Structures are given as structure tokens and as C-alpha cells.
XYZ file of C-alpha atoms in Angstrom:
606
model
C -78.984 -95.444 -13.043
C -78.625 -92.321 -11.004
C -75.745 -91.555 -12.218
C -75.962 -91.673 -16.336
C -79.090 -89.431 -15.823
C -77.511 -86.172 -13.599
C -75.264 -85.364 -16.403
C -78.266 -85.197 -19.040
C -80.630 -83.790 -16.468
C -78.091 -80.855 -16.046
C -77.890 -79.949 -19.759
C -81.498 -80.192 -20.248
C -81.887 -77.648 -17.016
C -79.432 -75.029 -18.161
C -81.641 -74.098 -21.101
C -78.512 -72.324 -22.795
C -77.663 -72.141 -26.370
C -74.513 -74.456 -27.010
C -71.348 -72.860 -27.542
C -70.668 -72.067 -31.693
C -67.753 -73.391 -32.790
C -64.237 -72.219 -32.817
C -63.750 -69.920 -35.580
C -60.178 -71.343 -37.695
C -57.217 -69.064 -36.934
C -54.948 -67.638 -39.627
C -51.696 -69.339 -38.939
C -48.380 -67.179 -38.924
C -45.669 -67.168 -41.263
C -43.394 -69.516 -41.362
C -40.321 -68.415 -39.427
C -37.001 -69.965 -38.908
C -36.188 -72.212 -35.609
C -33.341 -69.959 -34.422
C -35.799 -67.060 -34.517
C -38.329 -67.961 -32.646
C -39.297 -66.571 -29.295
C -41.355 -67.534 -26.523
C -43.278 -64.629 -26.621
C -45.375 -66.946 -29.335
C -45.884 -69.383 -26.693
C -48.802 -67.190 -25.063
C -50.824 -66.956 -28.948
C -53.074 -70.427 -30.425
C -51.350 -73.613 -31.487
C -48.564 -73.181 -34.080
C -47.180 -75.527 -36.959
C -44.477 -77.556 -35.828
C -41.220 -76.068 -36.992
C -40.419 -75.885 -41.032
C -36.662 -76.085 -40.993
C -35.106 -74.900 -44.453
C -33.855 -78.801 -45.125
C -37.159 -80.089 -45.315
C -38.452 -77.568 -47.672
C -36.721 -77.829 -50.971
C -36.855 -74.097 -52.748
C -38.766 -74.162 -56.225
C -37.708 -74.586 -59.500
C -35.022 -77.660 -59.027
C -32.095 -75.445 -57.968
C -31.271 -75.124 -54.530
C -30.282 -71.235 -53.102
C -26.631 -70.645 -52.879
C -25.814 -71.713 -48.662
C -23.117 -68.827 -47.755
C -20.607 -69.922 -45.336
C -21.014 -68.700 -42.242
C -17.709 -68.242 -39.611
C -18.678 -69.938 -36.118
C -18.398 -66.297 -34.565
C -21.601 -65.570 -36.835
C -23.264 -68.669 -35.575
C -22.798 -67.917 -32.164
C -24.182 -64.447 -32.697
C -26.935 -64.820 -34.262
C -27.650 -68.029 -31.243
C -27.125 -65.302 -28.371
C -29.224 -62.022 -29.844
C -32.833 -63.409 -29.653
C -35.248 -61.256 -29.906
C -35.613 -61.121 -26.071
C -31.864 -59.980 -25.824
C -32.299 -57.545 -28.598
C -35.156 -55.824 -26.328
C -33.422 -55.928 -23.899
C -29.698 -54.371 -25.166
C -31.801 -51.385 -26.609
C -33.958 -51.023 -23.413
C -30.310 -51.141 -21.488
C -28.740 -48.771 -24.492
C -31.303 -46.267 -24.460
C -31.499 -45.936 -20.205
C -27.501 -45.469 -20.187
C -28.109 -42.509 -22.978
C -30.689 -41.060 -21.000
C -28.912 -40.975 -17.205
C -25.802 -39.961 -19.425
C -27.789 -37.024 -20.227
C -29.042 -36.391 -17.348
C -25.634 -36.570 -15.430
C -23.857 -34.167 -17.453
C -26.611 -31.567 -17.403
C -26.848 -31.898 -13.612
C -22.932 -31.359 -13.646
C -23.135 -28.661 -15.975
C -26.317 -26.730 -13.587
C -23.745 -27.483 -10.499
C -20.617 -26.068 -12.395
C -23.216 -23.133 -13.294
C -24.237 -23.170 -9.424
C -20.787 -22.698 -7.595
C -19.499 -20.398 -10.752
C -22.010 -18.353 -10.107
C -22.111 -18.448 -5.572
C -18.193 -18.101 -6.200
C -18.771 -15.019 -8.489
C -21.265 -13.381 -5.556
C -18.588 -13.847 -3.097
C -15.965 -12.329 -4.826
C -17.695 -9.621 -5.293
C -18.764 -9.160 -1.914
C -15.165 -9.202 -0.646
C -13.557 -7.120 -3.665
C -16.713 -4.876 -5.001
C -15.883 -3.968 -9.082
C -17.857 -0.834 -10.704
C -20.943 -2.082 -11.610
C -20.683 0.006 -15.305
C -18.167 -2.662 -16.001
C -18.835 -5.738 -18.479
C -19.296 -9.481 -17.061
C -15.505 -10.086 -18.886
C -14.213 -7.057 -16.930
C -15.475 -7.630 -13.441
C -14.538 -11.328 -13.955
C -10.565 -10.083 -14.293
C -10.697 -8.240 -11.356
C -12.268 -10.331 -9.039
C -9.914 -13.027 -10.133
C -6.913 -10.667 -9.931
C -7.599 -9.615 -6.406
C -8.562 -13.925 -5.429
C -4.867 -14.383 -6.794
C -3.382 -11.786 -4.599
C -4.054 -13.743 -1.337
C -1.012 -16.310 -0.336
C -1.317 -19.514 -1.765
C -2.535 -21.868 1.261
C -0.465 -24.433 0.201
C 3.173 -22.543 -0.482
C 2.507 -19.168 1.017
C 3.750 -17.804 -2.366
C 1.967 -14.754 -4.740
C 1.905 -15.562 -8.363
C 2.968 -12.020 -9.169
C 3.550 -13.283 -13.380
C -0.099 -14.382 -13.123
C -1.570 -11.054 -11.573
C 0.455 -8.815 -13.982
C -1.181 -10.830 -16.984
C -4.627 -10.773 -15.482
C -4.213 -6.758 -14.704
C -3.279 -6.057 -17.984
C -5.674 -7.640 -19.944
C -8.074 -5.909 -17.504
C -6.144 -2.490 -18.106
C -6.678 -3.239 -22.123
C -10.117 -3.842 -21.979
C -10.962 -0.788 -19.902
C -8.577 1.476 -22.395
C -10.870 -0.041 -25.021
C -13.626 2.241 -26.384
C -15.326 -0.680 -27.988
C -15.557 -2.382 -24.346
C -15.490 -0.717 -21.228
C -13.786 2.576 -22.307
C -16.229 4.500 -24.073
C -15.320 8.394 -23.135
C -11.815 7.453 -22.374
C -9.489 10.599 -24.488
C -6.100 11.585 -24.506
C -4.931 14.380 -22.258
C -4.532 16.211 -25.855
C -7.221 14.858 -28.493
C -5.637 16.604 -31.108
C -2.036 15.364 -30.948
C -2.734 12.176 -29.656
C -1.121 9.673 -26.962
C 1.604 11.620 -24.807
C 4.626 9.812 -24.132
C 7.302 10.516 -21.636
C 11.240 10.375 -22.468
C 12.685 7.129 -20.341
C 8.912 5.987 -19.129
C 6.344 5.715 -21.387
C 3.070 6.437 -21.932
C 1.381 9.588 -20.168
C -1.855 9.373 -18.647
C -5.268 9.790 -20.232
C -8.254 11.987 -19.586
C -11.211 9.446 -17.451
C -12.756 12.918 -16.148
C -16.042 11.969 -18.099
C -16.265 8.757 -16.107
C -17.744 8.066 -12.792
C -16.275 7.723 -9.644
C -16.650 3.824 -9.253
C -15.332 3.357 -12.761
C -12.206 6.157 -11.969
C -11.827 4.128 -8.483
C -11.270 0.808 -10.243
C -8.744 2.122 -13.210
C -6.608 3.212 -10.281
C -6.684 0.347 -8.567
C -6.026 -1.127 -11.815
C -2.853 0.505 -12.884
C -1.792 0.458 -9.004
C -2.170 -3.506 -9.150
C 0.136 -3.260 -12.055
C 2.756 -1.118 -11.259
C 2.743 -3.811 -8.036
C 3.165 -6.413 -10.113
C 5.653 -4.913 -11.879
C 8.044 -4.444 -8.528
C 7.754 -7.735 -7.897
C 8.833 -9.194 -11.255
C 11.264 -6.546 -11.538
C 14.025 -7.945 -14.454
C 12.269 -11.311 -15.021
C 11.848 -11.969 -18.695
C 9.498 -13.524 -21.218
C 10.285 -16.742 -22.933
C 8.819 -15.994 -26.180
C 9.454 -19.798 -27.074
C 7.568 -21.618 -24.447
C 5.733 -18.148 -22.976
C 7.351 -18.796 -19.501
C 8.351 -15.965 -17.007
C 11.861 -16.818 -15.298
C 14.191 -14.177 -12.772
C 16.959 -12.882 -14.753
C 19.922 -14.943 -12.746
C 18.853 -17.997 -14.715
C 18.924 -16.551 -18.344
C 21.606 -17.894 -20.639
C 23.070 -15.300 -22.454
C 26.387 -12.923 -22.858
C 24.867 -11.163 -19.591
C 24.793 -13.518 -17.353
C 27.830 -15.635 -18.009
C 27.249 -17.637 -14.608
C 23.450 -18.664 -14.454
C 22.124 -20.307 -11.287
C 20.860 -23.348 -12.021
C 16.980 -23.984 -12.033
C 15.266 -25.763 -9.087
C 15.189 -29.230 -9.382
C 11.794 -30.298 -11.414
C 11.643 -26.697 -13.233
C 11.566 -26.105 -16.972
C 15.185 -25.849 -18.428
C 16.801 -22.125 -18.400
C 15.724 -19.502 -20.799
C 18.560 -18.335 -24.055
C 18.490 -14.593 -23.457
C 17.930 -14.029 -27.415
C 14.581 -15.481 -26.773
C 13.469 -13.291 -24.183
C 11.634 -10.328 -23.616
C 11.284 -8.497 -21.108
C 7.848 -9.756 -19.115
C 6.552 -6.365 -17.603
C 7.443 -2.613 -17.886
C 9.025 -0.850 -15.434
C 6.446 0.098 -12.201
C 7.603 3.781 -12.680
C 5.592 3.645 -16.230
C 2.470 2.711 -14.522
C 3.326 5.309 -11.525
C 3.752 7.860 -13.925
C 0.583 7.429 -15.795
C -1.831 7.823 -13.044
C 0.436 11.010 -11.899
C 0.142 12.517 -15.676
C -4.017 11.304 -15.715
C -7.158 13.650 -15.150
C -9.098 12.689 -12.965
C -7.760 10.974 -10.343
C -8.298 12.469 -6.834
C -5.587 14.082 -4.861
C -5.322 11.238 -2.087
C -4.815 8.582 -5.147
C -2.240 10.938 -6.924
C -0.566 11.301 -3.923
C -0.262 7.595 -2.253
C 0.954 7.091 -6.236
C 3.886 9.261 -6.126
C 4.622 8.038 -2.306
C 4.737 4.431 -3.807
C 6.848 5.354 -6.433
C 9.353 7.373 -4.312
C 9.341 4.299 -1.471
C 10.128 2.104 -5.022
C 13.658 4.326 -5.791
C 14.058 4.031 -2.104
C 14.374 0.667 -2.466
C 16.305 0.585 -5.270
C 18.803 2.569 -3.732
C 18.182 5.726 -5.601
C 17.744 8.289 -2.526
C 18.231 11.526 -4.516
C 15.026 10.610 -7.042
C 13.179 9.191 -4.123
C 13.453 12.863 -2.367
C 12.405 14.212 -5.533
C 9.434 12.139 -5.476
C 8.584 13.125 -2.040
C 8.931 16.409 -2.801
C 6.796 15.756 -5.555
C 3.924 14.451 -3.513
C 4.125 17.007 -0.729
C 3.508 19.861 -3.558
C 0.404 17.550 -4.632
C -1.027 17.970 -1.276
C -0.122 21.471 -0.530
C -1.618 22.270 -4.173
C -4.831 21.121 -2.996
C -5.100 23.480 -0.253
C -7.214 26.608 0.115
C -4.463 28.984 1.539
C -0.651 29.934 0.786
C 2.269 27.248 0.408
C 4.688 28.544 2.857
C 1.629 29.222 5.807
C 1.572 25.314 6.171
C 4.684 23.508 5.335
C 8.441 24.863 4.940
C 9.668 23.458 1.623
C 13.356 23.271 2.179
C 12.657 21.276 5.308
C 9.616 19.949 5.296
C 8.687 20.872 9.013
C 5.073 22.129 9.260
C 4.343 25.547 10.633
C 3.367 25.278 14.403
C 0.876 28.034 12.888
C -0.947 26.883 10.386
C -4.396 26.536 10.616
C -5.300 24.362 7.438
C -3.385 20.844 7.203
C -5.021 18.178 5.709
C -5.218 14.858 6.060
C -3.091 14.815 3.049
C 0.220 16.967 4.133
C 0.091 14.787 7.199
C 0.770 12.116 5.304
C 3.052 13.257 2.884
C 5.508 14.877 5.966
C 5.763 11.757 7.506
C 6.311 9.837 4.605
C 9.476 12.033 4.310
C 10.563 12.131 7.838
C 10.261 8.398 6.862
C 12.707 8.257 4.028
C 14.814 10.798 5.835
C 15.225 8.299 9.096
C 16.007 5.250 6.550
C 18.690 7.013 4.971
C 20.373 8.026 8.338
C 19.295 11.741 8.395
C 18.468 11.576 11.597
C 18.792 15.288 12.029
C 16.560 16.043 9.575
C 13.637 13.742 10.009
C 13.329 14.532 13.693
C 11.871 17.663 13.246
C 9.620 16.610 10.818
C 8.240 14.030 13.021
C 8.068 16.446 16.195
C 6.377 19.228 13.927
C 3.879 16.451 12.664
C 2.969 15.487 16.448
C 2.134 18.628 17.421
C -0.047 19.453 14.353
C -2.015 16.086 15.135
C -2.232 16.874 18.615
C -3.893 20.277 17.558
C -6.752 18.776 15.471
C -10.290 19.113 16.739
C -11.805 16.407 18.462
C -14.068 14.606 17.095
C -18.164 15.632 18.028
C -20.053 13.099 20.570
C -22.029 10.132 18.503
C -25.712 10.975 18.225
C -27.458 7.896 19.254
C -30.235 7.170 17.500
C -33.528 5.814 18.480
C -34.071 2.226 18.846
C -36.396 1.452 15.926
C -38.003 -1.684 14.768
C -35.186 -2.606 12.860
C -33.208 -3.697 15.949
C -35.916 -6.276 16.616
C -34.602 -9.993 16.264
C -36.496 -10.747 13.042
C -35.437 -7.740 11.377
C -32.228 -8.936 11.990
C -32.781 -12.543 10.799
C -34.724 -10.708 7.567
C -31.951 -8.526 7.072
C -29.533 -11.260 7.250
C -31.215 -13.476 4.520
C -31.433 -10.042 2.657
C -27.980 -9.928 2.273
C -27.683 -13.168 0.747
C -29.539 -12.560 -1.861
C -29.299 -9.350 -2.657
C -25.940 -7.951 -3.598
C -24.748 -4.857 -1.573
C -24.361 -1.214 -3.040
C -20.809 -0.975 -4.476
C -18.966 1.410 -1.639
C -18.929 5.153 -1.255
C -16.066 6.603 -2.271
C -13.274 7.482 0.207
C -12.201 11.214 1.368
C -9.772 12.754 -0.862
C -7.594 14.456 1.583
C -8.180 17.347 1.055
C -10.252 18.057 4.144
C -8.965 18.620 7.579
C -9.018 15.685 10.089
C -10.386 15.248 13.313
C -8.979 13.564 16.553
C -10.199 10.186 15.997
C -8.995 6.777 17.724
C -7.428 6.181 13.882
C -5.974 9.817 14.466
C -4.599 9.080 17.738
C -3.304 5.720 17.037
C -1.009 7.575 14.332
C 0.211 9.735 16.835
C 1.007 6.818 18.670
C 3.159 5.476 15.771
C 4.671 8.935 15.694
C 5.969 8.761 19.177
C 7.111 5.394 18.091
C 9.854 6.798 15.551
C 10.723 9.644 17.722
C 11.648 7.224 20.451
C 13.627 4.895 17.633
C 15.322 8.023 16.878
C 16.522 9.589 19.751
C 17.478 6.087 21.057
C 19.350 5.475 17.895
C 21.022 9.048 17.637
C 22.949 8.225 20.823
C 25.407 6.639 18.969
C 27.551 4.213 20.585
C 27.049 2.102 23.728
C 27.667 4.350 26.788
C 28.476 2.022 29.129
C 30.819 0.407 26.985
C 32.479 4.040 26.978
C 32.227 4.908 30.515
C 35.508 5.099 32.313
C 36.471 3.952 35.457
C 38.614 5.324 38.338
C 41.803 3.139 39.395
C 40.290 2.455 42.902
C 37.375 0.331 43.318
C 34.251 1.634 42.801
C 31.382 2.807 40.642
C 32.620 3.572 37.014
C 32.386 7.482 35.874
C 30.772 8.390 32.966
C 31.799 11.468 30.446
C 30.367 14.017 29.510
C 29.338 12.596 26.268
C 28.339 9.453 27.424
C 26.252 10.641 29.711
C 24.365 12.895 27.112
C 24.265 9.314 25.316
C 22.468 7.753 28.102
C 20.078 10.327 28.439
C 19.138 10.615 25.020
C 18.695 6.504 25.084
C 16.366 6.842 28.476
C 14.732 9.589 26.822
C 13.894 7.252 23.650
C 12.676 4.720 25.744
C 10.522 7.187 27.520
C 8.827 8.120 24.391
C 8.669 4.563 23.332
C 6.998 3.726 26.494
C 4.195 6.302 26.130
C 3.127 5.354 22.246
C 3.179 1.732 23.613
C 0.575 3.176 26.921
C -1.706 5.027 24.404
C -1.771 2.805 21.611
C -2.932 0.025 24.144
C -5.308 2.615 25.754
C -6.840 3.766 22.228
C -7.364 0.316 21.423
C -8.995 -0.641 24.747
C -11.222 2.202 24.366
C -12.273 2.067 20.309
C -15.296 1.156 19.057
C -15.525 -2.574 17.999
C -16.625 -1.847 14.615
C -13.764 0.536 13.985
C -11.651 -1.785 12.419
C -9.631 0.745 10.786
C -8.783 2.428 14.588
C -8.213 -1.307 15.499
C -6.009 -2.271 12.626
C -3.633 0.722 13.232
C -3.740 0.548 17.206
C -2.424 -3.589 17.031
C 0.216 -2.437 14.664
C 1.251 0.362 16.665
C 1.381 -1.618 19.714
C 3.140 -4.442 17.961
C 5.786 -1.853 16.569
C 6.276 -0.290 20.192
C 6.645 -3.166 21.931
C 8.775 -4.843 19.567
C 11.241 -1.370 19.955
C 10.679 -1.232 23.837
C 11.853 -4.572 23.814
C 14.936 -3.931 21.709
C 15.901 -1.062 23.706
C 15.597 -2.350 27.016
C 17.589 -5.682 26.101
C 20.519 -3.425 24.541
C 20.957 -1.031 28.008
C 20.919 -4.446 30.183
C 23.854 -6.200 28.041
C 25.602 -2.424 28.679
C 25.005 -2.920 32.368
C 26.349 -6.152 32.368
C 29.311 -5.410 30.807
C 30.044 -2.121 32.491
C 29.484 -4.260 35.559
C 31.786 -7.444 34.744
C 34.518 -4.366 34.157
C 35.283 -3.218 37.880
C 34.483 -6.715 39.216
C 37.779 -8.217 37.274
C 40.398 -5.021 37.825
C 38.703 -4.829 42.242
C 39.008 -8.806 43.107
C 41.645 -8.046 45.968
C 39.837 -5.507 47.412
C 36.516 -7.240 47.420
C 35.860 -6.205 50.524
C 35.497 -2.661 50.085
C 31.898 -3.216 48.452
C 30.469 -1.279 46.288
C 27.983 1.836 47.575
C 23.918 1.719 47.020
C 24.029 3.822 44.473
C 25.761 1.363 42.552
C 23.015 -1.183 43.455
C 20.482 0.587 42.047
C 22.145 1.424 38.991
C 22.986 -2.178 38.491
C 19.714 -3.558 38.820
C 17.641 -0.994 37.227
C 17.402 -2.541 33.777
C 16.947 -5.927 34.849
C 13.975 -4.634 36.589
C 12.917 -3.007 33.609
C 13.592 -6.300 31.662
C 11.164 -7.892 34.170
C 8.326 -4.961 33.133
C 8.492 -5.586 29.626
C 8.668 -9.275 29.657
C 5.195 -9.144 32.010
C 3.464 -6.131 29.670
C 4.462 -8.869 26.346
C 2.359 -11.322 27.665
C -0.513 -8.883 28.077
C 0.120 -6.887 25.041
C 0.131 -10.656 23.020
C -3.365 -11.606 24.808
C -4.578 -8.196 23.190
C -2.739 -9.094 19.750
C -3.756 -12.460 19.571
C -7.384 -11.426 20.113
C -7.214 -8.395 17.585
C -6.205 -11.374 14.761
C -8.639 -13.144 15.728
C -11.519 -10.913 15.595
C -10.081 -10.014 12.094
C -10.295 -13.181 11.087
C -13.904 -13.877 12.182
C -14.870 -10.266 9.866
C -13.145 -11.645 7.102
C -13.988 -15.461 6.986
C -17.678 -15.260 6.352
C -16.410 -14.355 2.405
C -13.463 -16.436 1.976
């Protein structure tokens, strides 16, 4: 009884309204049984499947069934609508990260272009008039001028190219050469018989932009030595040396490395550059230029024909740039330098920096071509001159200020790397006279160098291989002129020996951010020891043999001896042999750490 009556006692409690009844739901459409998907499966009770069999169409005819290929069947079985959803959700992510991957490649590209550009132009600063194209050249140009890591080899064809285009864009007065005139506006380009095309007038420009059209044309006329007679392929625009052409010319052609393109016809080529002396010649005939960058131009050009074997032009060319550095001087010709020789007047009071170096660059070619009789002076006349130059004033220290503190050097630091430096002051001309710097002095040590080489070297022949010898045992006499030989060889290796002392002294003493003092002092001292070395090995072999000589013609009467004298003489240059082979192991220590300091300056930008 109890329990039929909780049930009804329950409703009757609640005192609710009863639930209304369950409104009638629209079905859906009818849809096929392959399309269906079980996202229906969460909606209200659905119609059991219609399949098209059991519902005959209208009107008596049945619908024309088109064949359908098994591949057909078993597509339209796999892409449900769940698959479709998901292909286009799977389609539309791998368009989007494709996106995104190729701008994020593009922004890195952008990225290292752009650190890659700021580092070039920290290590090889370009005028800052120039256009984006222009500066891009150049600091590509000078990149490509650094060994290859890889081969150790200069793509000369490749800097030429780069130079030129540079070259045309700056003679451009659409581009970067707006102001740029011939020399004469009214008659137009110049041109020289046998060279070229003269110079042009770039006085209206500034310095930076005047600094970087020299360096310009210089990089060409570089190029241009170094490709010297290589041709053009105008076929396949390759650059090949001139023994490989094919041609009437060159009836025997080496044959081309093994893996290179085949050899040139020489009635396709061209020649690839123009001579250097065209691009010499051009900044020598342009207005402008200063007289230090006229002059280290017509030194290049003269140590080219020196090269080439042309002495007689080269002299000419020397000649030429000594009358470019006397021209720039305030006071008569012939008080400073004597033309016919070139020896500078032990009483001139005004010699640039410039005459300096244009007397030594001839006592230079005179030495290479074996006139030693001429270059000598030269090279004495220039020592004395740069022993005369006034020293150099004491350093004014400044105060400490607040920019020595540590985080003004951390600021200034972070400063740098974001802010690109001022493009650099321009250099002296030459004109002025120079002081007794460590730079100064380390050319004077260089100087003593060659004078050394040259009075060893003028001695002529070996004199102990000329010394005679009496018939008795005994130590062997020397001649008159061999013993002037030997004393002209001891007195070259006493001047050798004092360059190598005060090039080792400058350098121990120089400031250690005078690299330029630095640079010159290691070379020096390389140079001197390299010569000291030389000289010392050549007089021991001469011992040796002048001491084998007596040994073989005395060896009955060994018993007479030989006299102290003798001794000494014997043994001097081994001793010295023993000097130089101790001061090349201290001179290296001082070499070794000169390179690598260099390298530490220069490997923050590379």
C-alpha cells in the first residue's frame, strides 16, 4: 500500500505545472547515404535513410544513371565532409606558415644585407655624397680585394669589372657626377696619342668625393697590371691569359687546367682591360687631385715600366714625379734637389714630405737597375735630410675627464654600433715639412737598410775567394783590392746592423696606437734582419773556404800551426753567425706579436 501511494503523493506535493508537450521538429532534407556525417548525430531523431532505389523519380521515366569509374567511387567514399574540413583546415595552415617563412627569410636576408653593409663600411668608409648603387660597388670592390680564404687567390677580372662600372657611374652626370667637366668645356674630352683619355676637371667636388675617384681609377689601373694581356671572350664573356688563346699569335697554346672552360679563338677576343698607363695618366692629366695622390700615381706608373723592363721611361717617370713635388714647394728648384742627380742639397731648408719620397723612390729604381753609384748618394743625401727634421713637440696630456669613466666607455662602445662613424679626415698632401716621428725614424731605419745592401753588394766578388796565399804555411794574404772588398762588406753589415738596433728600438718605444710607426718598424726590422742574415751567412761560407785552402796545400807541415791571429780571423763569423741566429729568435717574438696585435685591430670588422 505504501508504496503505490509515494509516487502520487509526490506529484500532488510538487504543485508544478506539467511539462507542455514537445513542439514537432521540421525534419531535414533528404540527403544521400554516402553524404551523411556524424555531425547530424548530435541534432533530434532523423528519417531512416531514403536511398535513390527506393524512391522511383516522377513521371514514369527513370534519370539517366552515368557510369561512374571505381576511382570516382572511391573518391567520393574517402572525402566526407569531415575530411573536406579537414584538407582545407590543413591547406590553408601550410599557406599561412608558407607565408610566414618566406617573409621571415626575406626580413633575415634584409637583416645580414644590411649588418654586412655597416661593416663594410666601417672597414672601407665610401663618400657619403655617393648613391646606395655607388657605395655598394665599392665596398664590394675593396671585400673582393682580400685573398680568397679558400685558394689564397685575387679575382683581379672581377675587381676590374666592379671598378669600372663604379668609375662609369661616378663619370655620370645623371648619377653621381653632377659638376664633373672636361679639362676644356669647349673642345670637349682630351685624348692622349698612345693612352687615351685625359683627365677631367672634379675641382667643384669635395674632398671625400675627389678621395674616392682616386682611389677609384687607382683600383683600376691595379687591376689592369694584373690582367695585363688577358682577353675578353666576347662569345661566352670569359677572361683567359693570353698563352691559351688560339689564334695566328700564339701558334703553341698551353693547354687549359684540367676542369676549365675550353680555350678562347683569338678572332673572338677582345682585349679585357686597357692598359694601367691609361688610368695612370688620367689622374696625372686631372684637376684636382692633391699633390701626394699625383705623385704616388706617377711613382706607380714608373715602378709599372720598371717592371716591364722599360728603365729609360721609368726614369722619365721618376723624373716626372720629383718635378711634381718640387713644383709644390714655396722656394727655388735647384735650393732643394739637384735635377741631374737627384741628391738633395745638404742646405736646403724646405723638403717636404713629398721630395723625400720621390728621392728615394729613385735611389730605388737606380739600385734595381745596378746603378749602384748613382743611387748611393741619393740615399746618403736623403738620410741626412731626415736626420735634420725637427723633432716632434712633447704630447699635451689632457685632463682625465668623465669620459674615461667605465660606463662612458661601455656607452661609447654601444654608440659605435649603432651609429656609423664620420667618414675620415683627409690625409696631408705633402706638401708640408715633416717632423721626426717614430714613422719618420723607422724610414730612416729602412734607409740605412739599402745603404748597407749597397755597400755590401758593391764589393763585388767574394774576397776570400780572391785572397792569395804565400807558398809556406800560414795565414793567406789578401790584396789590395780585396781587402777594400772586405771592408766595404764589414762596413755594409755595420750599417745593416744599426737600422736593425733602431728599428727594434723605435718599435719598442712607439706608442701602441701608432700603428702606422708599428707597421713600418716590423717591416723594417723584418727587411734588416732578413739582409743581416744574408750577409753574415755569405762572409762565413768565404771563411770556410779560404780556410779549407791552406789546410789541403800545409798537411805535411801540420805541425807548424797556424798563429792567433789566424784564430780569430777564423772564428769571427761563426761567432757572428751565433749573434744573429740568437737576435732571430728575439726579433721573431717581436714579429710574431706585431701580427698579432694587427690582427686583433682588424678582426673586430672582418
Amino acid at each position: 500500500m505504501l508504496s503505490h501511494r509515494l509516487p502520487l503523493a509526490r506529484v500532488l506535493r510538487s504543485g508544478r505545472p506539467p511539462r507542455p508537450s514537445k513542439p514537432t521538429k521540421t525534419l531535414p532534407n533528404q540527403r544521400l547515404f554516402t553524404q551523411n556525417s556524424q555531425l547530424l548525430l548530435v541534432s533530434g531523431a532523423t528519417p531512416r535513410p531514403q536511398l535513390p532505389f527506393l524512391h522511383p523519380a516522377a513521371g514514369g521515366r527513370p534519370p539517366p544513371v552515368v557510369p561512374r569509374s571505381q576511382l570516382q567511387y572511391r573518391l567520393a567514399r574517402l572525402l566526407t565532409t569531415e575530411r573536406k574540413l579537414y584538407f582545407k583546415d590543413q591547406l590553408w595552415k601550410g599557406a599561412k606558415y608558407t607565408v610566414y617563412g618566406w617573409a621571415a627569410l626575406i626580413f633575415l636576408a634584409m637583416i645580414s644585407f644590411g649588418i654586412q653593409s655597416e661593416v663594410a663600411e666601417r672597414r672601407f668608409p665610401a663618400p657619403p655624397e655617393w648613391t646606395k648603387w655607388s657605395r655598394f660597388h665599392y665596398h664590394t670592390t675593396k671585400t673582393r680585394e682580400d685573398p680568397d680564404p679558400n685558394s689564397g687567390l685575387i679575382d683581379w677580372s672581377k675587381i676590374g669589372n666592379e671598378y669600372l662600372e663604379l668609375l662609369r657611374r661616378l663619370e655620370d652626370p645623371s648619377i653621381d657626377g653632377q659638376g664633373v667637366r672636361p679639362i676644356l668645356q669647349d673642345e670637349g674630352d682630351l685624348y692622349i696619342a698612345g693612352i687615351g683619355k685625359a683627365g677631367l676637371d672634379v675641382s667643384a667636388k669635395s674632398e671625400p668625393w675627389r678621395r674616392g675617384y682616386y682611389t677609384c681609377l687607382m683600383g683600376i689601373a691595379k687591376a689592369a697590371e694584373n690582367r695585363d694581356g688577358w682577353v675578353d671572350d666576347t662569345t661566352r664573356n670569359l677572361v683567359f691569359p693570353p698563352e691559351l688563346v688560339v689564334g695566328p699569335s700564339n701558334p703553341r697554346p698551353k693547354p687549359v687546367p684540367y676542369g676549365a672552360m675550353a680555350a678562347p679563338r683569338e678572332e673572338d677576343c677582345v682585349p679585357a682591360f686597357e692598359p694601367a698607363e691609361t688610368y695612370y695618366m688620367k689622374i696625372l692629366t686631372t684637376l684636382g687631385f692633391s699633390t701626394r695622390q699625383r705623385l704616388d700615381a706617377a711613382l706607380a706608373y714608373a715602378d709599372w715600366l720598371d717592371f716591364k723592363g722599360l728603365s729609360s721611361p721609368a726614369e722619365e717617370m721618376y723624373d716626372w714625379g720629383l718635378d711634381i713635388a718640387m713644383g709644390a714647394l714655396p722656394v727655388g728648384v735647384n735650393d732643394v734637389v739637384d735635377i741631374k742627380t737627384g741628391v738633395i742639397n745638404s742646405k736646403a731648408t724646405c723638403i717636404s714630405s713629398n721630395v723625400l719620397l720621390a728621392t728615394t723612390s729613385l735611389a730605388y729604381h737606380h739600385a734595381r737597375n745596378k746603378n749602384l753609384a748613382a743611387a748611393l748618394p741619393i740615399f746618403l743625401s736623403v738620410l741626412r735630410a731626415r736626420r735634420q727634421l725637427p723633432k716632434s713637440t712633447s704630447a699635451i696630456t689632457e685632463p682625465k675627464s668623465q669620459a674615461d669613466s667605465p660606463w662612458s666607455a661601455v656607452f661609447s662602445f654601444f654608440r659605435s654600433l649603432i651609429v656609423t662613424p664620420p667618414y675620415p679626415e683627409a690625409p696631408r698632401t705633402g706638401d708640408e715639412t715633416p717632423i721626426r716621428t717614430p714613422a719618420s725614424i723607422s724610414e730612416e731605419a729602412a734607409v740605412m737598410s739599402h745603404i748597407g745592401e749597397i755597400l755590401f753588394a758593391s764589393s763585388g766578388p767574394s774576397s776570400f775567394a780572391k785572397m792569395t796565399s804565400n807558398t809556406t804555411v800560414g795565414p793567406p794574404i789578401p790584396t789590395t783590392a780585396t781587402a777594400g772588398q772586405l771592408k766595404n762588406q764589414q762596413t755594409g753589415l755595420s750599417w745593416t746592423r744599426d737600422a736593425v738596433d733602431l728599428a727594434e728600438a723605435t718599435i719598442d718605444s712607439a706608442d701602441k696606437d701608432d700603428q702606422e710607426a708599428r707597421d713600418k718598424c716590423s717591416e723594417c726590422l723584418a727587411v734588416g734582419m732578413e739582409n743581416w742574415s744574408s750577409m753574415v751567412s755569405k762572409l762565413l761560407k768565404d771563411e770556410r773556404q779560404a780556410r779549407a785552402g791552406p789546410q789541403q796545400k800545409g798537411g805535411s807541415n801540420w805541425f807548424w800551426g797556424s798563429s792567433a791571429t789566424t784564430e780569430e780571423e777564423e772564428g769571427r763569423w761563426e761567432r757572428e753567425a751565433k749573434v744573429v741566429d740568437a737576435r732571430l729568435r728575439s726579433v721573431r717574438k717581436i714579429l710574431v706579436r706585431e701580427a698579432d696585435r694587427k690582427d686583433n685591430v682588424a678582426g673586430f670588422f672582418q
